[in-house]
């Protein structure tokens, strides 16, 4: 399409992408790049990073070169842009020699607005030579945190990208990432030689995501209840810590009639590919996965991310939950957490063979994660505060805001628990200690003659469940440590002393045993799941969705590439009856209007 230089960015936003206004910092970033300056962009997942380089590539003369680390991701973006009428291609190892030649021809003839390139391909002599012969509009470095050697997405090829600045000093560069922490940001700036670039940091808040943490009692049943009652027909991701648990959970959900598929590094590449494709293309797939699943999943309509185990850090948690609701519609981050999680993670840490410094860092991250689980104040405020922001104290869209948690003064109970650990020799796990406190005469207790210690039967005022809650919270706060022995024996810590001596008081969170039914969402955030069963709206919604699936299958692309849920919802709401009215719907650009307008209008007219 190669548009004229005079095209304004707002015009491109309206005409090509079908959106009416820029979001947040988009406009400032786009202007910066169009004017030929460098930019480093930190924006949360779903914030709208892609447009920040796509629009300048279209507006500026020449071709925008986009470096992207994952072939699957590249493929999807290119497919989506083509449907929007943008002249775009990609170069990576999945192409045949003939295909490469064809793309290179287009590039040389100046026919492309955008070219997506794998980093290793870009740094080849051959590619660089080509680029020297054409007009390069800009270099965009997507997922720029891949240059960070300390991050888990490190890609050695990314380090070489510093040559772009050396070889093309006059071409503006824009580096983008959703990784928020300071050290990664500095590393990007240093390695890509972006010290002089303007920094654009957006708030990392994801207001459409509702954060909830439930006490684990029967994790699977809780998960099923959550899915069935809140997301029966939605796409979701369920994270588990181990491969074995992934397999078991996926199989169990499937038995319960949920379309669940496993994903982890132990499965063959073919199976992984197949499951990922189905997740992207079909509407209702639930992926049960280890952390191996994630980067490059840009499916916009993932309605929830569920954690069956505790993530290792807040950074990991935030990144994983951030995969929900990229389209801005309401989504859930839901987690179950319990005593066993604390014991297991504490054990993993103490038996870790990492060097002291790394261990201490891991330890701190885990403490922050545990703190997040146990807080009784706003979860979002705690998350954003962790990333250095100063948020409102109450968000109104997390469990603690929606259903305030009570606390209780438990100094005496804490003392009983701690002295029981001491009196029994710091050699026993939670279950045993609770039996001693509650005065249960088990053979083991008799064998060790712990029915004779002073803490035997002094804790009958609390139930077993309540004691487990006390022990969990003591551990989460570092008032009890888990021994390295692998049996989960508990030991006192330095911090336990002031409590035993009565110098400090302790307050505990009152666990909500059974969460009340999730409050209904506000009308302003209508989701299709709130259309009532036999309503007109629901019928139209389903007819539109069927049409979308039909087109997607015909063309072999993910359904969301045709139109996002948000776009279909607007169609339900405004019920356009002409091409002109349809073109006013957000997400309907000129090219899609031409390709799909008639077919969707037909569906809408038939429903009148
Ligand atoms: P990121 O790469 O930051 O995770 P994307 O670029 O994929 O985010 O954008 C997230 C979603 O928001 C996409 O579905 C995109 O089409 C949509 N979007 C981006 N900018 C706008 C805008 N100005 N108006 C409406 N929707 C937008
Ligand atoms: Zn809140």
XYZ file of C-alpha atoms and ligand atoms in Angstrom:
636
model
C 0.000 0.000 0.000
C 2.969 2.352 0.737
C 1.116 5.461 1.794
C 2.072 9.061 1.105
C 4.174 10.904 3.655
C 1.402 13.339 4.433
C -0.949 10.704 5.868
C -1.656 11.588 9.463
C -1.343 8.959 12.159
C -4.885 9.517 13.380
C -6.152 8.925 9.893
C -4.277 5.618 9.739
C -5.676 4.644 13.125
C -9.228 5.278 11.884
C -9.019 3.975 8.381
C -6.675 0.993 8.664
C -7.296 -0.205 12.204
C -10.848 1.056 12.632
C -10.182 2.654 16.037
C -11.388 6.127 16.904
C -8.788 7.379 19.386
C -5.285 6.660 20.643
C -4.821 5.074 24.031
C -2.587 6.423 26.759
C 0.891 7.216 25.498
C 0.418 5.842 21.997
C 0.134 9.201 20.313
C 3.221 10.690 21.960
C 5.272 7.612 21.122
C 4.100 7.543 17.529
C 4.913 11.235 17.064
C 8.349 10.710 18.538
C 9.181 7.935 16.094
C 7.619 9.654 13.099
C 9.822 12.654 13.813
C 12.864 10.377 13.614
C 13.729 10.036 17.321
C 14.422 6.860 19.291
C 12.034 5.572 21.946
C 12.096 2.996 24.715
C 8.556 1.902 25.515
C 7.438 0.081 28.651
C 3.802 -0.771 28.478
C 1.854 -3.615 30.055
C 0.627 -6.538 28.005
C -2.488 -5.479 26.149
C -1.491 -1.827 26.399
C -1.312 -1.475 22.630
C 2.398 -1.595 21.830
C 2.074 -2.875 18.269
C 0.421 0.252 16.919
C 3.355 2.287 18.248
C 5.572 0.957 15.469
C 2.977 -0.149 12.932
C 1.554 3.329 12.421
C 4.940 5.116 12.058
C 5.985 2.406 9.592
C 2.946 3.184 7.476
C 3.254 6.946 7.820
C 7.010 7.297 7.279
C 8.579 6.756 3.877
C 10.183 3.352 3.421
C 9.735 0.040 5.203
C 9.533 -0.459 8.974
C 11.687 -3.384 10.097
C 10.292 -5.256 13.099
C 12.458 -7.645 15.083
C 10.384 -10.267 16.802
C 11.657 -13.350 18.632
C 8.952 -15.895 17.904
C 7.968 -17.254 14.534
C 4.413 -18.067 15.643
C 3.906 -14.539 16.884
C 5.260 -13.046 13.696
C 2.982 -15.212 11.674
C -0.141 -14.084 13.519
C 0.726 -10.415 13.383
C 1.444 -10.559 9.681
C -1.795 -12.420 8.974
C -3.753 -9.854 10.989
C -2.102 -6.899 9.276
C -2.717 -8.337 5.827
C -6.426 -8.569 6.583
C -6.243 -4.907 7.529
C -4.855 -4.117 4.113
C -1.279 -3.354 5.202
C 1.573 -4.312 2.850
C 3.537 -6.638 5.119
C 5.733 -9.743 4.987
C 8.110 -11.710 7.208
C 11.529 -13.274 6.876
C 12.405 -16.245 9.041
C 13.565 -19.841 8.881
C 10.080 -21.146 8.087
C 10.278 -19.814 4.518
C 11.612 -21.687 1.485
C 14.362 -20.156 -0.622
C 11.837 -19.113 -3.280
C 9.647 -17.479 -0.674
C 12.612 -15.590 0.730
C 13.469 -14.347 -2.729
C 9.923 -13.169 -3.326
C 9.915 -11.192 -0.073
C 13.302 -9.694 -0.863
C 11.972 -8.614 -4.249
C 9.028 -6.833 -2.638
C 11.378 -5.175 -0.210
C 13.735 -3.945 -2.942
C 10.861 -2.561 -4.997
C 9.698 -0.562 -1.987
C 6.359 -2.353 -1.841
C 6.314 -3.108 1.861
C 5.123 -0.965 4.767
C 6.395 -3.470 7.283
C 8.787 -6.389 7.352
C 8.966 -8.737 10.357
C 12.364 -10.372 10.779
C 13.813 -12.915 13.192
C 16.845 -11.429 14.985
C 19.348 -13.977 13.666
C 18.149 -13.336 10.127
C 18.387 -9.588 10.491
C 22.031 -9.705 11.581
C 23.098 -11.764 8.582
C 25.344 -10.030 6.084
C 22.868 -10.671 3.282
C 19.955 -9.004 5.084
C 21.994 -6.012 6.202
C 23.203 -5.489 2.645
C 19.642 -5.460 1.408
C 18.625 -2.934 4.031
C 21.436 -0.623 2.979
C 19.905 -0.507 -0.475
C 16.409 0.521 0.571
C 14.658 3.186 2.648
C 14.271 1.931 6.190
C 11.425 3.752 7.963
C 12.375 2.539 11.433
C 13.638 -0.415 13.445
C 11.234 -1.795 16.027
C 12.645 -4.202 18.596
C 9.727 -6.071 20.086
C 10.043 -8.053 23.342
C 13.196 -6.035 23.992
C 13.704 -7.695 27.391
C 15.078 -10.662 25.423
C 18.456 -8.855 25.546
C 18.535 -9.325 29.298
C 20.881 -12.110 30.271
C 19.238 -12.445 33.654
C 15.709 -12.753 32.373
C 14.100 -16.065 31.505
C 13.473 -15.041 27.891
C 17.125 -14.325 27.080
C 17.932 -14.617 23.355
C 21.649 -14.315 22.540
C 20.840 -13.015 19.032
C 19.287 -9.955 20.601
C 22.667 -8.798 21.886
C 23.863 -8.363 18.320
C 21.107 -5.857 17.596
C 23.363 -3.037 18.752
C 24.808 -3.100 15.226
C 21.602 -1.505 13.945
C 22.565 1.787 15.478
C 26.150 1.500 14.243
C 25.155 0.726 10.676
C 22.009 2.861 10.385
C 22.592 5.834 12.688
C 19.935 7.960 10.999
C 17.097 5.418 11.291
C 14.866 5.811 14.387
C 14.619 2.829 16.692
C 11.836 1.885 19.031
C 12.326 -0.860 21.626
C 9.270 -2.254 23.405
C 8.690 -4.518 26.368
C 6.112 -5.414 28.985
C 8.759 -6.245 31.570
C 8.649 -3.496 34.135
C 11.602 -3.777 36.439
C 14.308 -1.200 36.623
C 17.267 -3.520 36.061
C 15.832 -4.962 32.850
C 15.086 -1.472 31.604
C 18.674 -0.405 32.213
C 20.038 -3.460 30.515
C 17.922 -2.834 27.413
C 19.070 0.735 27.277
C 22.706 -0.255 27.653
C 22.833 -3.214 25.289
C 20.825 -1.611 22.523
C 22.637 1.667 22.920
C 19.407 3.509 23.648
C 20.774 5.794 26.340
C 19.658 8.876 24.428
C 16.173 7.562 23.635
C 13.104 9.061 25.268
C 11.597 6.742 27.824
C 7.836 6.130 27.748
C 6.610 4.335 30.834
C 2.914 3.599 31.083
C 1.180 2.598 34.263
C 1.262 -1.160 34.546
C -2.238 -1.259 35.890
C -4.627 -3.627 34.150
C -7.914 -2.316 35.472
C -10.021 -4.880 33.627
C -8.370 -7.783 35.464
C -9.953 -8.825 38.740
C -7.442 -10.332 41.169
C -8.554 -13.035 43.569
C -6.738 -15.469 45.864
C -8.698 -18.261 47.519
C -7.708 -20.573 50.328
C -6.951 -23.954 48.851
C -9.055 -26.749 50.263
C -9.881 -28.937 47.279
C -8.068 -27.207 44.466
C -9.535 -29.140 41.557
C -13.092 -28.809 42.755
C -12.525 -25.115 43.349
C -11.163 -24.707 39.829
C -14.080 -26.547 38.296
C -16.529 -24.485 40.277
C -14.790 -21.301 39.156
C -14.820 -22.291 35.475
C -18.374 -23.611 35.477
C -19.896 -20.728 37.337
C -17.981 -17.855 35.761
C -16.410 -18.927 32.479
C -18.193 -21.958 31.091
C -17.526 -21.132 27.450
C -14.402 -19.051 27.638
C -10.774 -19.455 26.712
C -8.518 -19.616 29.762
C -5.067 -20.611 30.970
C -4.503 -22.761 34.059
C -0.951 -22.744 35.426
C 0.507 -25.621 37.467
C 4.031 -26.008 38.792
C 4.881 -29.516 37.555
C 4.397 -31.364 34.292
C 2.746 -34.220 36.110
C 0.187 -31.931 37.653
C -0.446 -30.318 34.263
C -1.222 -33.712 32.717
C -3.427 -34.794 35.586
C -5.349 -31.545 35.818
C -5.947 -31.370 32.064
C -7.155 -34.974 31.976
C -9.425 -34.402 34.937
C -10.957 -31.241 33.490
C -11.535 -33.051 30.210
C -13.405 -35.780 32.102
C -15.595 -33.065 33.555
C -16.554 -31.955 30.059
C -14.192 -28.980 29.737
C -12.154 -28.640 26.560
C -8.804 -28.720 28.345
C -5.420 -29.438 26.737
C -2.024 -29.858 28.418
C 1.081 -27.886 27.480
C 4.594 -28.343 28.899
C 8.168 -28.833 27.769
C 7.911 -32.624 28.186
C 5.408 -32.962 25.344
C 6.653 -33.396 21.782
C 7.019 -30.278 19.675
C 4.153 -31.463 17.467
C 1.723 -31.885 20.304
C 2.671 -28.525 21.776
C 2.215 -26.850 18.423
C -1.140 -28.516 17.927
C -2.447 -27.516 21.333
C -1.255 -23.956 20.955
C -2.897 -23.700 17.532
C -6.191 -25.023 18.866
C -6.039 -22.571 21.733
C -5.519 -19.695 19.314
C -8.070 -20.797 16.749
C -10.975 -22.219 18.685
C -13.185 -20.277 21.025
C -13.457 -22.326 24.194
C -10.131 -24.044 24.797
C -8.576 -24.152 28.255
C -4.808 -24.661 28.259
C -3.370 -26.297 31.355
C 0.314 -25.456 31.365
C 3.604 -24.976 33.121
C 5.318 -21.622 32.771
C 6.695 -22.952 29.467
C 3.468 -21.644 27.937
C 3.187 -17.946 27.513
C 5.565 -15.744 25.654
C 4.143 -14.830 22.305
C 0.579 -15.766 23.160
C -1.127 -12.638 21.953
C -4.631 -14.063 21.971
C -6.690 -11.071 23.057
C -9.743 -12.872 24.434
C -8.256 -15.071 27.172
C -10.894 -14.488 29.850
C -9.022 -15.867 32.839
C -5.678 -17.064 34.126
C -5.894 -19.514 37.006
C -2.984 -20.482 39.252
C -3.157 -23.877 40.925
C 0.253 -23.315 42.542
C 2.020 -20.282 43.841
C 4.263 -18.541 41.295
C 7.859 -17.920 42.371
C 7.705 -14.153 42.278
C 5.357 -11.237 41.826
C 7.027 -10.497 38.496
C 6.169 -13.984 37.250
C 2.648 -13.759 38.647
C 2.019 -10.413 37.013
C 3.366 -11.504 33.676
C 1.310 -14.696 33.715
C -1.927 -13.055 34.824
C -1.315 -10.292 32.278
C -2.155 -12.753 29.520
C -5.809 -12.413 30.489
C -7.999 -9.732 28.946
C -5.644 -8.104 26.463
C -8.729 -6.859 24.644
C -9.606 -4.694 27.637
C -12.801 -6.605 28.440
C -13.307 -7.905 31.995
C -11.053 -10.840 32.874
C -10.038 -12.790 35.962
C -6.760 -13.612 37.651
C -7.725 -16.379 40.028
C -5.462 -18.344 42.344
C -5.750 -20.971 45.034
C -3.098 -20.964 47.701
C -2.496 -22.903 50.881
C -0.205 -24.212 53.535
C 1.374 -26.848 51.286
C 2.432 -24.184 48.786
C 4.347 -22.351 51.450
C 6.034 -25.516 52.702
C 6.974 -26.635 49.218
C 8.400 -23.339 48.058
C 10.280 -22.806 51.290
C 11.788 -26.272 50.904
C 12.722 -25.701 47.303
C 14.508 -22.544 48.291
C 16.457 -24.001 51.178
C 17.623 -26.970 49.120
C 18.472 -24.824 46.097
C 22.089 -25.058 45.037
C 22.298 -21.546 43.729
C 24.979 -19.247 45.067
C 24.155 -17.309 48.229
C 23.476 -14.050 46.456
C 20.984 -15.593 44.039
C 19.368 -17.510 46.859
C 18.853 -14.364 48.861
C 17.251 -12.680 45.882
C 14.952 -15.649 45.298
C 14.096 -15.586 48.960
C 13.115 -11.926 48.847
C 10.950 -12.486 45.805
C 9.207 -15.364 47.470
C 8.568 -13.292 50.600
C 6.921 -10.632 48.465
C 4.757 -13.242 46.766
C 3.674 -14.724 50.089
C 2.968 -11.254 51.390
C 0.721 -10.648 48.413
C -1.279 -13.791 49.162
C -1.789 -12.904 52.793
C -2.560 -9.189 52.649
C -5.952 -7.968 53.699
C -5.749 -4.683 51.803
C -6.186 -4.040 48.075
C -4.301 -6.557 45.893
C -3.929 -4.211 42.943
C -2.496 -1.480 45.137
C 0.001 -3.994 46.486
C 1.021 -5.164 42.991
C 1.412 -1.679 41.569
C 3.240 -0.528 44.672
C 5.661 -3.399 44.176
C 6.424 -2.072 40.700
C 7.111 1.383 42.070
C 3.779 3.039 41.293
C 1.645 5.007 43.719
C -1.848 3.690 43.133
C -5.164 4.478 44.789
C -5.428 2.558 48.053
C -8.567 0.694 46.961
C -9.290 -0.501 43.423
C -12.753 -1.932 43.895
C -11.944 -4.822 41.579
C -10.052 -7.366 43.685
C -11.307 -9.839 46.278
C -10.121 -7.800 49.253
C -11.875 -4.669 47.997
C -15.044 -6.503 47.006
C -15.343 -8.587 50.134
C -13.291 -7.002 52.923
C -11.282 -9.446 55.011
C -11.313 -9.349 58.787
C -8.298 -9.885 60.964
C -8.089 -11.224 64.502
C -5.650 -10.708 67.336
C -3.822 -14.012 67.688
C -0.792 -13.358 69.854
C -1.690 -16.129 72.311
C -2.316 -18.615 69.508
C 0.962 -17.674 67.853
C 2.765 -18.234 71.143
C 1.119 -21.618 71.596
C 2.094 -22.695 68.093
C 5.670 -21.482 68.414
C 6.242 -23.007 71.831
C 4.760 -26.281 70.635
C 7.398 -26.291 67.886
C 10.051 -25.672 70.542
C 8.779 -28.199 73.098
C 8.685 -31.003 70.551
C 12.275 -30.362 69.510
C 11.796 -28.530 66.173
C 11.640 -31.866 64.374
C 7.986 -32.164 63.316
C 5.667 -30.994 60.579
C 2.368 -29.128 60.761
C 0.007 -32.073 61.071
C 1.861 -33.518 64.016
C 2.080 -30.167 65.755
C -1.623 -29.573 65.353
C -2.369 -32.999 66.817
C -0.250 -32.124 69.850
C -1.925 -28.739 70.258
C -5.386 -30.252 69.982
C -4.498 -33.048 72.372
C -4.896 -35.964 70.018
C -3.379 -39.137 71.403
C -1.879 -40.733 68.293
C 0.553 -43.675 68.480
C 3.369 -41.415 67.275
C 2.660 -38.818 69.899
C 2.689 -41.531 72.528
C 5.895 -42.964 71.129
C 7.650 -39.613 71.488
C 5.839 -38.974 74.778
C 4.686 -35.615 73.529
C 1.443 -36.048 75.433
C 3.628 -35.128 78.394
C 4.908 -31.786 77.071
C 3.383 -28.566 78.379
C 1.837 -27.652 75.037
C -0.158 -30.867 74.743
C -3.866 -30.099 74.376
C -3.513 -26.380 74.984
C -5.013 -25.489 71.628
C -8.506 -26.917 71.710
C -10.103 -23.532 71.101
C -9.229 -23.641 67.395
C -10.258 -26.241 64.825
C -7.693 -28.073 62.746
C -8.456 -25.843 59.786
C -7.933 -22.742 61.895
C -4.615 -24.033 63.178
C -3.481 -24.709 59.635
C -4.293 -21.124 58.812
C -2.232 -19.963 61.820
C 0.758 -22.095 60.821
C 0.518 -20.986 57.199
C 0.573 -17.360 58.167
C 3.426 -17.833 60.625
C 5.451 -19.464 57.857
C 4.478 -16.937 55.250
C 5.776 -14.214 57.557
C 9.016 -15.986 58.318
C 8.093 -16.592 61.970
C 8.630 -20.288 61.343
C 11.141 -21.865 58.986
C 10.897 -25.143 57.093
C 13.828 -27.486 57.707
C 16.031 -28.727 54.880
C 15.390 -32.355 55.875
C 12.657 -32.735 53.253
C 10.019 -33.754 55.807
C 8.612 -30.298 56.316
C 9.778 -30.026 59.938
C 9.296 -26.575 61.359
C 11.853 -24.555 63.260
C 11.851 -21.268 65.093
C 13.543 -18.245 63.550
C 15.155 -15.123 64.947
C 11.852 -13.329 64.472
C 9.925 -15.824 66.602
C 11.636 -14.736 69.820
C 9.954 -11.351 70.426
C 6.603 -13.047 70.017
C 7.405 -15.830 72.421
C 8.625 -13.266 74.914
C 5.391 -11.319 74.523
C 7.112 -8.234 73.118
C 5.127 -8.200 69.889
C 1.524 -8.820 69.040
C 0.309 -10.793 66.039
C -2.746 -10.271 63.871
C -3.994 -12.961 61.543
C -6.096 -12.827 58.422
C -9.469 -14.449 58.963
C -9.698 -16.890 56.089
C -12.907 -16.857 54.137
C -13.877 -20.491 54.197
C -16.258 -20.429 51.303
C -16.158 -17.439 48.986
C -19.540 -15.892 48.403
C -20.853 -15.902 44.899
C -18.796 -13.502 42.816
C -20.583 -10.165 42.726
C -22.195 -9.388 39.404
C -20.142 -7.158 37.202
C -21.231 -3.600 36.785
C -23.373 -2.849 33.781
C -20.660 -0.639 32.309
C -18.461 -3.662 31.814
C -20.913 -5.883 29.990
C -19.423 -9.119 28.888
C -21.160 -11.532 26.626
C -21.426 -14.002 29.479
C -23.805 -11.533 31.081
C -26.270 -11.747 28.193
C -29.154 -13.658 29.683
C -29.942 -17.022 28.249
C -32.790 -16.532 25.807
C -32.314 -12.843 25.195
C -32.203 -11.260 21.780
C -28.660 -10.085 22.518
C -27.439 -13.582 23.172
C -28.951 -14.837 19.916
C -27.257 -12.101 17.906
C -23.993 -12.656 19.734
C -24.038 -16.342 18.948
C -24.962 -15.791 15.327
C -22.065 -13.337 14.927
C -19.706 -15.714 16.625
C -20.774 -18.576 14.377
C -20.162 -16.432 11.326
C -16.735 -15.511 12.638
C -15.791 -19.151 13.282
C -16.975 -20.086 9.793
C -14.825 -17.389 8.157
C -11.833 -18.197 10.367
C -11.965 -21.870 9.457
C -12.378 -21.104 5.786
C -9.270 -18.931 5.842
C -7.271 -20.951 8.352
C -6.732 -18.066 10.776
C -7.559 -17.577 14.479
C -11.081 -16.265 14.984
C -9.920 -13.098 16.767
C -7.957 -12.060 13.699
C -11.249 -11.632 11.829
C -12.852 -9.495 14.567
C -12.238 -9.254 18.310
C -14.937 -10.060 20.833
C -15.083 -6.364 21.687
C -15.967 -5.592 18.076
C -18.700 -8.244 17.961
C -20.084 -6.928 21.246
C -20.343 -3.464 19.796
C -22.227 -4.928 16.854
C -24.685 -6.525 19.278
C -25.115 -3.242 21.077
C -25.442 -0.855 18.126
C -26.939 -3.234 15.605
C -25.586 -1.520 12.453
C -27.753 -2.003 9.363
C -25.594 -0.406 6.655
C -21.975 -0.592 5.628
C -21.553 2.956 6.797
C -22.924 2.190 10.245
C -20.774 -0.916 10.408
C -17.674 1.117 9.606
C -18.297 3.170 12.765
C -17.821 0.101 14.963
C -14.467 0.039 16.730
C -12.143 -2.485 15.080
C -13.773 -2.314 11.638
C -11.231 -0.719 9.304
C -11.630 -0.102 5.587
C -10.133 -3.387 4.477
C -12.150 -5.579 6.832
C -15.288 -3.655 5.963
C -14.751 -4.567 2.354
C -13.837 -8.191 3.070
C -16.416 -9.054 5.714
C -18.908 -6.199 5.846
C -21.614 -7.790 3.730
C -21.464 -11.129 5.477
C -21.787 -9.670 8.953
C -24.538 -7.281 7.848
C -26.444 -10.233 6.484
C -26.288 -11.910 9.881
C -27.411 -8.720 11.604
C -30.274 -8.110 9.161
C -31.521 -11.665 9.563
C -31.817 -11.080 13.313
C -34.061 -8.047 13.070
P 0.563 -5.340 23.479
O 1.449 -5.720 22.327
O 0.974 -4.108 24.174
O 0.312 -6.473 24.418
P -1.394 -5.044 21.434
O -0.627 -4.151 20.551
O -1.550 -6.481 21.035
O -0.852 -4.970 22.910
O -2.814 -4.393 21.670
C -3.740 -4.967 22.553
C -5.138 -4.837 21.997
O -5.590 -3.494 22.062
C -5.223 -5.241 20.547
O -6.365 -6.008 20.406
C -5.306 -3.919 19.803
O -5.992 -4.068 18.601
C -6.062 -3.056 20.797
N -5.753 -1.623 20.662
C -4.533 -1.063 20.631
N -4.612 0.272 20.512
C -5.933 0.587 20.480
C -6.683 1.812 20.388
N -6.071 2.991 20.287
N -8.033 1.716 20.396
C -8.646 0.524 20.489
N -8.004 -0.656 20.581
C -6.665 -0.643 20.583
Zn -8.501 -3.748 45.260
